[in-house]
Coordinates of C-alpha atoms in Angstrom, one line a residue:
Chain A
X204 CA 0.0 0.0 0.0
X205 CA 1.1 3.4 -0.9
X206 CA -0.2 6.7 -0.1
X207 CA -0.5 9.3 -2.3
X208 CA 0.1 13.4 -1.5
X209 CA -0.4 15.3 -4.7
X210 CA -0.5 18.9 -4.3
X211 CA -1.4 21.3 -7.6
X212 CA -3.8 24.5 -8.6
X213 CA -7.0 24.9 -7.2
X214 CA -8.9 25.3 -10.8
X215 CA -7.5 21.4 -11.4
X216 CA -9.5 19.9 -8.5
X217 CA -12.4 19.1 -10.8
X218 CA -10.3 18.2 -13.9
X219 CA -7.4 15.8 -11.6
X220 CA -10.7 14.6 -10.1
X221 CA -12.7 13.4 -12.6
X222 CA -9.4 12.0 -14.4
X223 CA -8.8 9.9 -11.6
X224 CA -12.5 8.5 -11.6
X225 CA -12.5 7.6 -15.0
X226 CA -9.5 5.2 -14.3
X227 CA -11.3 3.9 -11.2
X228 CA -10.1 5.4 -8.1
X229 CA -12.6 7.1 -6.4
X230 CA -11.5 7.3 -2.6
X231 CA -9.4 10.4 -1.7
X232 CA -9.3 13.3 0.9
X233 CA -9.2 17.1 -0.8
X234 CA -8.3 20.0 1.4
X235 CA -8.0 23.7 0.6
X236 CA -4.1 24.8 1.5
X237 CA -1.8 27.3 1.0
X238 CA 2.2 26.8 0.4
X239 CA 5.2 28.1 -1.6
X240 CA 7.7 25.7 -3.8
X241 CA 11.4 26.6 -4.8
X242 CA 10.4 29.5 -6.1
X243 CA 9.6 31.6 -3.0
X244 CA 5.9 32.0 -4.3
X245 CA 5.0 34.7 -7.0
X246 CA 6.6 38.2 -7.7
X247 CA 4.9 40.6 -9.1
X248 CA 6.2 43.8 -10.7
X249 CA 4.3 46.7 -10.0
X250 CA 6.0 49.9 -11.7
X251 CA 8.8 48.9 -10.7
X252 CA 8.2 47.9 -7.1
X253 CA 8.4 44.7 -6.6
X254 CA 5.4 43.0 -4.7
X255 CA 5.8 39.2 -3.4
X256 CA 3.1 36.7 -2.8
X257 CA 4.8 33.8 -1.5
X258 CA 2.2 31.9 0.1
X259 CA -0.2 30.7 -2.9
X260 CA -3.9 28.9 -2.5
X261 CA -3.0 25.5 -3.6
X262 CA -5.2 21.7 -3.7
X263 CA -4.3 18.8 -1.8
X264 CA -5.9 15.4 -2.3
X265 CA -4.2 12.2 0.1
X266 CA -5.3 9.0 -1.3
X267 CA -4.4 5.3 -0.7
X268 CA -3.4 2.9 -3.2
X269 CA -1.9 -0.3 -4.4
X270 CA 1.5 -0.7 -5.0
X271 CA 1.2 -1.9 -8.9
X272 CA -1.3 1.5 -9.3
X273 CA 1.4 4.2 -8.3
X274 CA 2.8 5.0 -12.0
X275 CA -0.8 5.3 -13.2
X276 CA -2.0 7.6 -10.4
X277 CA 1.2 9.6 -10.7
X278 CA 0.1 9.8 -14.4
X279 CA -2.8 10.5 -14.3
X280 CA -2.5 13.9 -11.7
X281 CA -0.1 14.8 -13.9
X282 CA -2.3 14.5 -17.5
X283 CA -4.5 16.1 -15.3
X284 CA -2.9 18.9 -13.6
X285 CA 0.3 20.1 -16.1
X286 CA 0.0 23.2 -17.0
X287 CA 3.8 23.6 -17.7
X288 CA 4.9 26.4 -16.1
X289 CA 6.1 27.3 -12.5
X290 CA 4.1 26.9 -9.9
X291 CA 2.3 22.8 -11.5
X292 CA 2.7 21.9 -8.1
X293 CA 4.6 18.6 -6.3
X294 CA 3.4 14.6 -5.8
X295 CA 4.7 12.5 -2.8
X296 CA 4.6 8.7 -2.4
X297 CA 4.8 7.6 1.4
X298 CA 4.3 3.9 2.2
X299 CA 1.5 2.8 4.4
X300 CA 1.9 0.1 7.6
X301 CA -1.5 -0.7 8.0
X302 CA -5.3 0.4 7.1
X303 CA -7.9 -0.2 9.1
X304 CA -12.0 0.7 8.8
X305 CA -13.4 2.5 11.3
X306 CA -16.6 1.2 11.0
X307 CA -15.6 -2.8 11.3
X308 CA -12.0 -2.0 12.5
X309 CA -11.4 -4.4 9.9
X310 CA -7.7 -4.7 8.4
X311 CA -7.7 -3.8 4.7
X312 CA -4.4 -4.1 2.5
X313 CA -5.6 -2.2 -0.3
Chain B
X21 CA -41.1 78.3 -5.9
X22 CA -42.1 77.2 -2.5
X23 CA -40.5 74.5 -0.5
X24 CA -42.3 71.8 0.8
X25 CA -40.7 70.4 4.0
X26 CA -42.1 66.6 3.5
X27 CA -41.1 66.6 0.2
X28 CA -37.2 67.8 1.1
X29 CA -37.4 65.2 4.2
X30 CA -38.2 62.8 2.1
X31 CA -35.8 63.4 -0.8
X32 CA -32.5 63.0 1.4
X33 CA -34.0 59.8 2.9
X34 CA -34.6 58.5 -0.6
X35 CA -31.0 59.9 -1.5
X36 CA -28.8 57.9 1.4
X37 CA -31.2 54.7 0.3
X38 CA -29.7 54.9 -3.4
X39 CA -26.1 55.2 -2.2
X40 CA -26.7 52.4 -0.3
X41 CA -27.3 50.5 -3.4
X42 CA -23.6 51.3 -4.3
X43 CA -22.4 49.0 -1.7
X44 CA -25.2 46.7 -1.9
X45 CA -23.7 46.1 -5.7
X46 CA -20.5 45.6 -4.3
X47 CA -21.5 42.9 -2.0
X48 CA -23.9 41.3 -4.6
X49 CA -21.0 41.1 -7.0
X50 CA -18.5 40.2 -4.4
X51 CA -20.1 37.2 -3.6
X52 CA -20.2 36.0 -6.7
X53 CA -16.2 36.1 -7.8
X54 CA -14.2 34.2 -6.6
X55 CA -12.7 34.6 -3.2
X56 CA -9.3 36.2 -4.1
X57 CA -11.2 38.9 -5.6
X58 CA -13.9 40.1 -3.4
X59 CA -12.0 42.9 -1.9
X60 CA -11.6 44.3 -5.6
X61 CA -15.7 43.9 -6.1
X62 CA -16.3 45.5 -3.2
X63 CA -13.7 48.0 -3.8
X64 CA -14.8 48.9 -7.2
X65 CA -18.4 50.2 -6.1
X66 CA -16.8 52.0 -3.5
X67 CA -14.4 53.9 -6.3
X68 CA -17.6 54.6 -8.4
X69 CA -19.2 56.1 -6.0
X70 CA -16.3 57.9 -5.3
X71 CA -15.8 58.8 -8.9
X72 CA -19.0 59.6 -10.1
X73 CA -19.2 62.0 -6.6
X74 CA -16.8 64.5 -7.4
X75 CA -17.3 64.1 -11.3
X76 CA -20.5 65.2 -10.6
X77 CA -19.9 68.4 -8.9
X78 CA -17.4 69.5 -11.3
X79 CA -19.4 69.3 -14.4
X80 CA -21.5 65.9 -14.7
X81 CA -24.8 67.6 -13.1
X82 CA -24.1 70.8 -15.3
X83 CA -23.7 68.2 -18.9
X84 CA -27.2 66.3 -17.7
X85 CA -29.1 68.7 -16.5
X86 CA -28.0 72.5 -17.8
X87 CA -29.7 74.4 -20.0
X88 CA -30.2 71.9 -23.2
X89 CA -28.0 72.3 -26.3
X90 CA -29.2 70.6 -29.9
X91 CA -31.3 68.4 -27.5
X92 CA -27.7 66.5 -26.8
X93 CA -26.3 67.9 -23.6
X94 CA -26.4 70.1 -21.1
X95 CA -24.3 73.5 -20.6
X96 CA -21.6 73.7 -18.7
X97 CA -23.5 77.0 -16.4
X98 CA -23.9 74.9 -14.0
X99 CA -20.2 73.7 -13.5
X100 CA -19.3 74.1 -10.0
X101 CA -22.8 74.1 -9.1
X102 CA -22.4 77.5 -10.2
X103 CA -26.1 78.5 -9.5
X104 CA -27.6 75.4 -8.2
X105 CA -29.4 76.8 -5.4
X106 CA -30.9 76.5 -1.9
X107 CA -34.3 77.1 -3.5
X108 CA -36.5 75.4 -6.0
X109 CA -39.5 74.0 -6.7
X110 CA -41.0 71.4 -3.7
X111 CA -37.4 70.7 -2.8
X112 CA -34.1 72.3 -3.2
X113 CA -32.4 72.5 -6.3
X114 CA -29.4 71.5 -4.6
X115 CA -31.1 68.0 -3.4
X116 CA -32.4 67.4 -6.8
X117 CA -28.6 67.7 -7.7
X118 CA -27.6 65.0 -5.1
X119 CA -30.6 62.4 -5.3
X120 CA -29.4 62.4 -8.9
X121 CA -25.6 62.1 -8.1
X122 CA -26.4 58.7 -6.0
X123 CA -28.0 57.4 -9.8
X124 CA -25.4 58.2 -11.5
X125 CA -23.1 56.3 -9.2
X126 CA -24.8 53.3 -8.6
X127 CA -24.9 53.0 -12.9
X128 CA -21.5 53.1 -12.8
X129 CA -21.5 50.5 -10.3
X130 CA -23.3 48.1 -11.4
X131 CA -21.1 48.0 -15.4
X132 CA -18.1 46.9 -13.2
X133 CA -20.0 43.2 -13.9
X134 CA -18.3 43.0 -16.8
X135 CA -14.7 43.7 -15.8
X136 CA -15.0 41.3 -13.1
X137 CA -11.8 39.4 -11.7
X138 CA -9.5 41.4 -14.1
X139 CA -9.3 45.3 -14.5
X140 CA -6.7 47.0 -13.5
X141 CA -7.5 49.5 -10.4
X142 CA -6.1 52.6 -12.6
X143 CA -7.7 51.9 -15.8
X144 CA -10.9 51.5 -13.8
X145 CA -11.2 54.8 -12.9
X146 CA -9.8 56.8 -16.3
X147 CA -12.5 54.3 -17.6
X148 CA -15.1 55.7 -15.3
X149 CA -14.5 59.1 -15.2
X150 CA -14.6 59.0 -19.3
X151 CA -18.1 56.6 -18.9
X152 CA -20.1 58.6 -16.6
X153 CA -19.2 61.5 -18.6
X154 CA -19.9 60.6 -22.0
X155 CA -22.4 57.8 -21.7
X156 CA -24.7 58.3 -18.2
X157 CA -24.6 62.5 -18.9
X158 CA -25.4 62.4 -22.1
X159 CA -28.3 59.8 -21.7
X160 CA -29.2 61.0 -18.6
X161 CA -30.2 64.8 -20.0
X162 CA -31.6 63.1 -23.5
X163 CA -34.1 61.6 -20.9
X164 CA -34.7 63.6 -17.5
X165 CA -32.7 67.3 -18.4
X166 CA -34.2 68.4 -21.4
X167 CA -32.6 66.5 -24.4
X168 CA -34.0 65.0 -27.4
X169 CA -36.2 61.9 -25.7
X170 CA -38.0 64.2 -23.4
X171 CA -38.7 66.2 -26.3
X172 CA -40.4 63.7 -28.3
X173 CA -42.5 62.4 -25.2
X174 CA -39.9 59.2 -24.6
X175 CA -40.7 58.3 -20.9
X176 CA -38.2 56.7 -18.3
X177 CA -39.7 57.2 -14.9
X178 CA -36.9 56.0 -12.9
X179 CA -33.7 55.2 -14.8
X180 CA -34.8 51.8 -16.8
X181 CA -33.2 53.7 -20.1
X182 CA -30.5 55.9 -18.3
X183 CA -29.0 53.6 -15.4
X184 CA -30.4 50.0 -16.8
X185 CA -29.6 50.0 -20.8
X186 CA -27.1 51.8 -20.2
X187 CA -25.1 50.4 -17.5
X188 CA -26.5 46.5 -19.0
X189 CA -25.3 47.3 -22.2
X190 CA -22.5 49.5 -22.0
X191 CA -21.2 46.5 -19.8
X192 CA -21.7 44.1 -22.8
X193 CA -19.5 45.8 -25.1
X194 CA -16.9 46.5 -22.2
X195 CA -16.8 42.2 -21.9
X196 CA -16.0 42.2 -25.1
X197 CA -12.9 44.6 -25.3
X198 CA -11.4 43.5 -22.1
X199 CA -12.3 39.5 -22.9
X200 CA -12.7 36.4 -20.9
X201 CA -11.0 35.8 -17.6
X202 CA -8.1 33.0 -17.6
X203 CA -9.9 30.1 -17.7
X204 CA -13.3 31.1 -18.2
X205 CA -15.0 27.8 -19.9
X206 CA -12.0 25.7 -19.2
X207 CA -12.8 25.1 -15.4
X208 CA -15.7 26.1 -12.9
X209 CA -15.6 29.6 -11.3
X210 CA -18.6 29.1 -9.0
X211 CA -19.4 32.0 -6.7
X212 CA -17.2 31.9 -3.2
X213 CA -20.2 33.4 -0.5
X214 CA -23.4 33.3 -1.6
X215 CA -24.9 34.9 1.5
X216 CA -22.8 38.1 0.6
X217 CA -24.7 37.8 -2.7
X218 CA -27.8 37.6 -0.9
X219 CA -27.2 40.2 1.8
X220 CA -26.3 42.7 -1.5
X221 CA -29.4 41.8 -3.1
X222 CA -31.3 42.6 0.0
X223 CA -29.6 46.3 0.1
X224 CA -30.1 46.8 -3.5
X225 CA -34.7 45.7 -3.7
X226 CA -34.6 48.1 0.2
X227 CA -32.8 51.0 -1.6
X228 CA -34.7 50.8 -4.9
X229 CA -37.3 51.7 -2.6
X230 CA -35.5 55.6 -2.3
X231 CA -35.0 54.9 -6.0
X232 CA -38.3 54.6 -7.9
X233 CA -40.6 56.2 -4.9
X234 CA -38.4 59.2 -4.6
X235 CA -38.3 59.5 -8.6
X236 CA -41.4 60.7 -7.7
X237 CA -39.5 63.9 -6.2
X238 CA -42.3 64.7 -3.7
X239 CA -43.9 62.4 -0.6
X240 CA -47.1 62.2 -2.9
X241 CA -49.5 59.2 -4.1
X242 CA -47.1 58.5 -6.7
X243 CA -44.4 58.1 -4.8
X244 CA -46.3 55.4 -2.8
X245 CA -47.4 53.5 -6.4
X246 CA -44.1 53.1 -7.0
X247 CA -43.1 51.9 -4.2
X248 CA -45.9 49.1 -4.4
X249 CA -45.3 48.4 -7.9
X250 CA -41.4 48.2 -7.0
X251 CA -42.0 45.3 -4.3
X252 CA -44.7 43.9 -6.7
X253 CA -42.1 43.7 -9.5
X254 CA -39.3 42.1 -7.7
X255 CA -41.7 39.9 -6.0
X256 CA -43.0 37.9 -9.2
X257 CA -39.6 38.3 -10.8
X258 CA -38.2 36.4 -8.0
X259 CA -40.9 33.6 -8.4
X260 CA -40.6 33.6 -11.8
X261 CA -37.0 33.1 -12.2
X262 CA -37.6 30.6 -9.3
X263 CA -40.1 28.6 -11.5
X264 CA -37.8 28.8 -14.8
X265 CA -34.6 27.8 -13.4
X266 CA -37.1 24.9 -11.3
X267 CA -37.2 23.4 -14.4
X268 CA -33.8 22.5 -15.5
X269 CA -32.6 21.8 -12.0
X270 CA -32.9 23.0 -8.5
X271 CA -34.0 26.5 -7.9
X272 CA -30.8 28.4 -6.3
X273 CA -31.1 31.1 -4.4
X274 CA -28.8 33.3 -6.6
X275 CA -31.6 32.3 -9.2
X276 CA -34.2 33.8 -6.4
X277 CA -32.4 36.7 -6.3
X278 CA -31.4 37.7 -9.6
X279 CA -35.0 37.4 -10.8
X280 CA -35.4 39.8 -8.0
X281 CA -33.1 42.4 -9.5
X282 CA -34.7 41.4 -13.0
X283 CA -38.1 42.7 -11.9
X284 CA -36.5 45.7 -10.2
X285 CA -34.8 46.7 -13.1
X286 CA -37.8 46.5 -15.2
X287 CA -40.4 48.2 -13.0
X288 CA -38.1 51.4 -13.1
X289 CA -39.0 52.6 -16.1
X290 CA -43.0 52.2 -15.4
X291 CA -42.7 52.8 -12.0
X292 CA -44.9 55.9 -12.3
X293 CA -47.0 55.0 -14.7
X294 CA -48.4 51.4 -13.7
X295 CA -50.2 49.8 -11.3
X296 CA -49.7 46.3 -9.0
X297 CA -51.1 44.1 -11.7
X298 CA -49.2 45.5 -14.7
X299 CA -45.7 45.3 -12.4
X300 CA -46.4 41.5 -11.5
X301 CA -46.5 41.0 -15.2
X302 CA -43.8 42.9 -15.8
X303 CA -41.8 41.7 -12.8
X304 CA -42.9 37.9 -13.9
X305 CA -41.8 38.4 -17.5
X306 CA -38.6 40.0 -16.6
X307 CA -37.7 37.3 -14.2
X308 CA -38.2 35.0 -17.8
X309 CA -36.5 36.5 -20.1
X310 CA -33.4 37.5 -17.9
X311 CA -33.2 34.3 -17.2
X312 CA -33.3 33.0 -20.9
X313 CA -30.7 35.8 -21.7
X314 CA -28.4 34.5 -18.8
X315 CA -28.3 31.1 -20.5
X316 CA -27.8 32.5 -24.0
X317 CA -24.7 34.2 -22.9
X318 CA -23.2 31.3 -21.1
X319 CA -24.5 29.0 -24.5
X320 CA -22.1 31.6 -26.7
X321 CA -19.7 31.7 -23.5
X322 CA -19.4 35.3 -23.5
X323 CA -17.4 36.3 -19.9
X324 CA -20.1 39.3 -19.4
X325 CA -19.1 37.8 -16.0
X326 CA -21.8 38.9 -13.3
X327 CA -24.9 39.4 -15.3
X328 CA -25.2 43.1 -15.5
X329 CA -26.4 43.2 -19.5
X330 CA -28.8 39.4 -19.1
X331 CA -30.6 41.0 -15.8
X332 CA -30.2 45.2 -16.2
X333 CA -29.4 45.7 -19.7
X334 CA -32.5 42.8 -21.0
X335 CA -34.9 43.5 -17.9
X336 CA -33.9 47.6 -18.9
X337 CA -35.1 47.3 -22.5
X338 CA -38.0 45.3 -21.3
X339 CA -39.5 47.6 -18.7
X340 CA -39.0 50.7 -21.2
X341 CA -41.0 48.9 -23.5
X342 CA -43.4 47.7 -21.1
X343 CA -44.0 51.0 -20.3
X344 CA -45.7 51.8 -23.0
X345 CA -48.1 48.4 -23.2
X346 CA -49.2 48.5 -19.5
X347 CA -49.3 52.5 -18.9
X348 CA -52.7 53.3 -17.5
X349 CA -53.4 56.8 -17.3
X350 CA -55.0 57.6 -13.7
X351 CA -51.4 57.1 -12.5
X352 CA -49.2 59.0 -14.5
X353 CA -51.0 60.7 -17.3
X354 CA -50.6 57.9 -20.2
X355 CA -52.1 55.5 -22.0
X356 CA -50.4 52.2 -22.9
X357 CA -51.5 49.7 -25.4
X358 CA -53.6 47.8 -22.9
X359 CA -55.6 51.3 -22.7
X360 CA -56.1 51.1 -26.6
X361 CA -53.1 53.4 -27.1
X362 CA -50.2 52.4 -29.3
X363 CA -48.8 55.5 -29.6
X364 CA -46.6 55.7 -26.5
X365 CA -45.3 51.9 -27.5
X366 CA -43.7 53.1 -30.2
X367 CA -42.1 55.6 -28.5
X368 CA -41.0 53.6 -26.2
X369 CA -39.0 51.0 -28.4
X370 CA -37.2 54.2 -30.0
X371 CA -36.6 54.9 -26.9
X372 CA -35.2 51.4 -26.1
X373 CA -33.4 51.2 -29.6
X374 CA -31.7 54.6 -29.2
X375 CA -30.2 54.1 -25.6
X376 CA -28.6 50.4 -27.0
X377 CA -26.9 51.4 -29.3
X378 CA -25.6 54.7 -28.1
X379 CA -24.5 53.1 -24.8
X380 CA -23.5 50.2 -26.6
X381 CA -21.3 52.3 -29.3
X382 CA -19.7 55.0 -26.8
X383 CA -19.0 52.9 -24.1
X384 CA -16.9 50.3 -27.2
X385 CA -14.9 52.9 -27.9
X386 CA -14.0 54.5 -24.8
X387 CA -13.3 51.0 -23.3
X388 CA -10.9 50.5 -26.7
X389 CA -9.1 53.8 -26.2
X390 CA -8.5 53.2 -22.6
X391 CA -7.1 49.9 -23.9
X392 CA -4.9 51.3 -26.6
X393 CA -3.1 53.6 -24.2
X394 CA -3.3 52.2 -20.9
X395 CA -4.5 48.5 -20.5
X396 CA -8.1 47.6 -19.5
X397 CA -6.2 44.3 -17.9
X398 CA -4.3 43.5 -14.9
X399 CA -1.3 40.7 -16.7
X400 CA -1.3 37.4 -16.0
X401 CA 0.5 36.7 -13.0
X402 CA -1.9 39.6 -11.3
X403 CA -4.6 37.5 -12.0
X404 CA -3.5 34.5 -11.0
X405 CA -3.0 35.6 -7.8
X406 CA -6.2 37.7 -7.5
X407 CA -6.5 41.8 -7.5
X408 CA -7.4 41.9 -4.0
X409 CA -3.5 41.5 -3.3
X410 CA -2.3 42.7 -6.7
X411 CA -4.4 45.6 -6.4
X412 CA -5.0 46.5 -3.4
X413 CA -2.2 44.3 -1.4
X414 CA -5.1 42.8 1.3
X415 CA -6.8 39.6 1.2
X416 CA -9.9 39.2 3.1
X417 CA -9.5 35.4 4.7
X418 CA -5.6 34.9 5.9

């Protein structure tokens, strides 16, 4: 098991999302944060003063998947969520010990 | 010449109800962008107001309502308020002056719809000052100061021709120069606070009140008609929006309210000249065809972003028109179609046809030239990150 932590643009939620139901994976937690990458956030020239943004509204989904199903997740958020310039956002890959329901507290592996 | 103390009273009540209305568009606007651009909404109504306040001082109440020239505008003899007096007829010339300064204001207001999410502060307000001046002034003295329409017996009680078509249309042609946000059609853009929109909405159908009653310009019988035919209007436009959207889905409660504003806008022509049954059909029809309009402009996905030209630009041209059908002439004098007079409903669509094209024309052109030399648009990066913080350097949720 392997948990995915895909970060990228707010106006992609609907597009990654819908991407990622066609191929069949449907369970997945979104939330609304805010972050900076390597480039320190946005600058923005204003007549010559400069102005810097460098915390910028971004999407975070956290899902949980098979092992064989990484390179088509990873695939798929980016198809998805490219939009080529600075700023596309970042994907993690953690591994996961154990899953269990809350409802049975029933161990599931995948 | 004598003043009437009720009449003043009433008149600066009615006045601090319209520029409440300038707000009340910001909020109803601002709740409908999304969130990184609410302060710039809000801020936008606030800079009409502001605008449009000193403009009018200066010379826009001279150019709409000095003494006429060619039936086109007025003189400049009143710039300054050179002569605008303590005295008058019923009220003080001087309160005429500012009940109309709040209409001009709230017109400007409401055309930031189309400009939504992307004008650059600056070029807003050269914009602006250049509108007001050489759309609403013009329009507003063809109409109410003594220009050409008032001349040949065109009738626009409240502002359906001078703040409605004008500010509806003139904010269709200014979609079209500045053009679609980034990302308009490509992914959703759904409203961030609906309850903002909601609360504007609210301030904007309590401050029409101060709007169409005080058009009256005395606390009279007319004044109270209009006032019933302005709830009456906004009433069935609500419900009828309500019903049409009911169709194709759920009925949301920006639907609710933007049939609301449909009716409102289309009772202020008539205001003065119907009665309660005529507004519910206007109201009713309004709340229809705004509707109908809405979805014709997202069909052709034109980014005439808020809705000022499907609900005040449509619901404008049909109230002016509906003027002339359902006029009845124990309120104000005329006789509409449904009295067996057609004469007035011609008019009427003259009228109508006249205000489209000139607000549509002038206000193409001054948003082009503003565009030529200074840039209508904030660039990309601005907004990407929303004009609340390229603009104005705040953001309203940190």
């Amino acid at each position: 098991m392997k948990k995915i932590e895909a970060i990228f643009r707010p106006e992609k939620r609907d597009k990654v999302k819908t991407a990622l139901a066609e191929n069949g994976f449907f369970a997945m937690t979104v939330s609304d944060v805010r972050g900076r990458g390597a480039q320190k956030g946005i600058q923005l020239q204003y007549r010559g003063k400069r102005m810097k943004v460098d915390l910028i509204p971004k999407i975070k989904i956290e899902m949980v998947i098979r092992d064989d199903d990484v390179p088509k997740v990873i695939g798929t958020i980016r198809a998805a969520a490219r939009t080529g310039k600075y700023g596309d956002g970042r994907k993690f890959v953690l591994p996961v010990d154990q899953s269990a329901m809350v409802r049975t507290d029933e161990f599931v592996s995948d | 010449m004598v003043l009437d103390s009720g009449d003043t009273a009433f008149i600066i009540i009615c006045t601090a109800l319209v520029l409440l209305m300038a707000p009340g568009v910001g909020l109803f606007y601002g709740g409908l962008v999304r969130r990184k651009n609410l302060i710039s909404m809000f801020a936008l109504s606030f800079a009409a107001l502001a605008i449009v306040s000193v403009q009018w001082i200066l010379f826009g109440y001279s150019l709409a309502f000095g003494p006429d020239i060619g039936g086109l505008i007025g003189s400049l003899e009143y710039a300054g308020l050179q002569g605008v007096g303590l005295s008058g007829d019923g009220i003080p010339d001087l309160l005429f002056m500012v009940f109309q300064m709040m209409f001009a204001a709230v017109t400007l207001a409401i055309i930031t719809s189309a400009v939504a999410e992307r004008i650059k502060l600056s070029s807003f307000i050269v914009f602006g000052l250049l509108w007001t001046t050489l759309v609403y002034d013009p329009l507003a003295h063809w109409v109410w100061g003594g220009g050409w329409m008032a001349g040949s017996g065109i009738l626009d009680f409240a502002g359906g021709i001078v703040v409605h078509i004008s500010a509806g249309w003139g904010a269709l042609a200014l979609a079209l120069v500045i053009g679609k946000r980034a990302g308009f059609g490509q992914y959703s853009m759904e409203p961030h606070n609906i309850p903002l929109t909601l609360l504007g909405g609210a301030l904007l159908w309590f401050g029409w009140f101060g709007f169409n009653a005080g058009s009256a310009l005395a606390a009279n019988g007319l004044a109270v008609n209009a006032l019933i035919v302005t709830n009456t209007a906004a009433a069935a436009g609500t419900l009828a929006w309500m019903a049409a959207s009911w169709i194709n889905g759920k009925p949301s409660s920006i639907g609710m309210i933007s049939g609301s504003i449909a009716g409102l806008g289309a009772v202020t022509p008539a205001a003065g000249f119907i009665d309660p049954i005529g507004a519910l059909i206007i109201g009713a029809v309004s709340g229809i065809i705004c509707y109908y309009a809405l979805l014709w402009r997202l069909n052709r996905s034109l980014d005439e972003s808020l809705d000022a030209w499907a609900i005040h630009g449509v619901g404008g041209v049909w109230g002016t028109v509906a003027l002339g059908i359902f006029a009845l002439s124990g309120i104000g004098g005329i006789t509409g179609l449904i009295g067996g007079s057609s004469a007035q409903l011609a008019l009427q669509a003259v009228g109508a046809v006249a205000a489209v094209a000139y607000a549509f024309a002038v206000t193409f052109m001054i948003a082009k030239a503003v565009d030529l030399t200074m840039g209508l648009r904030v660039t990309e990066d601005e907004e990407y990150v929303g004009l609340d913080i390229s603009q104005h350097g705040e953001s309203i949720y940190v």
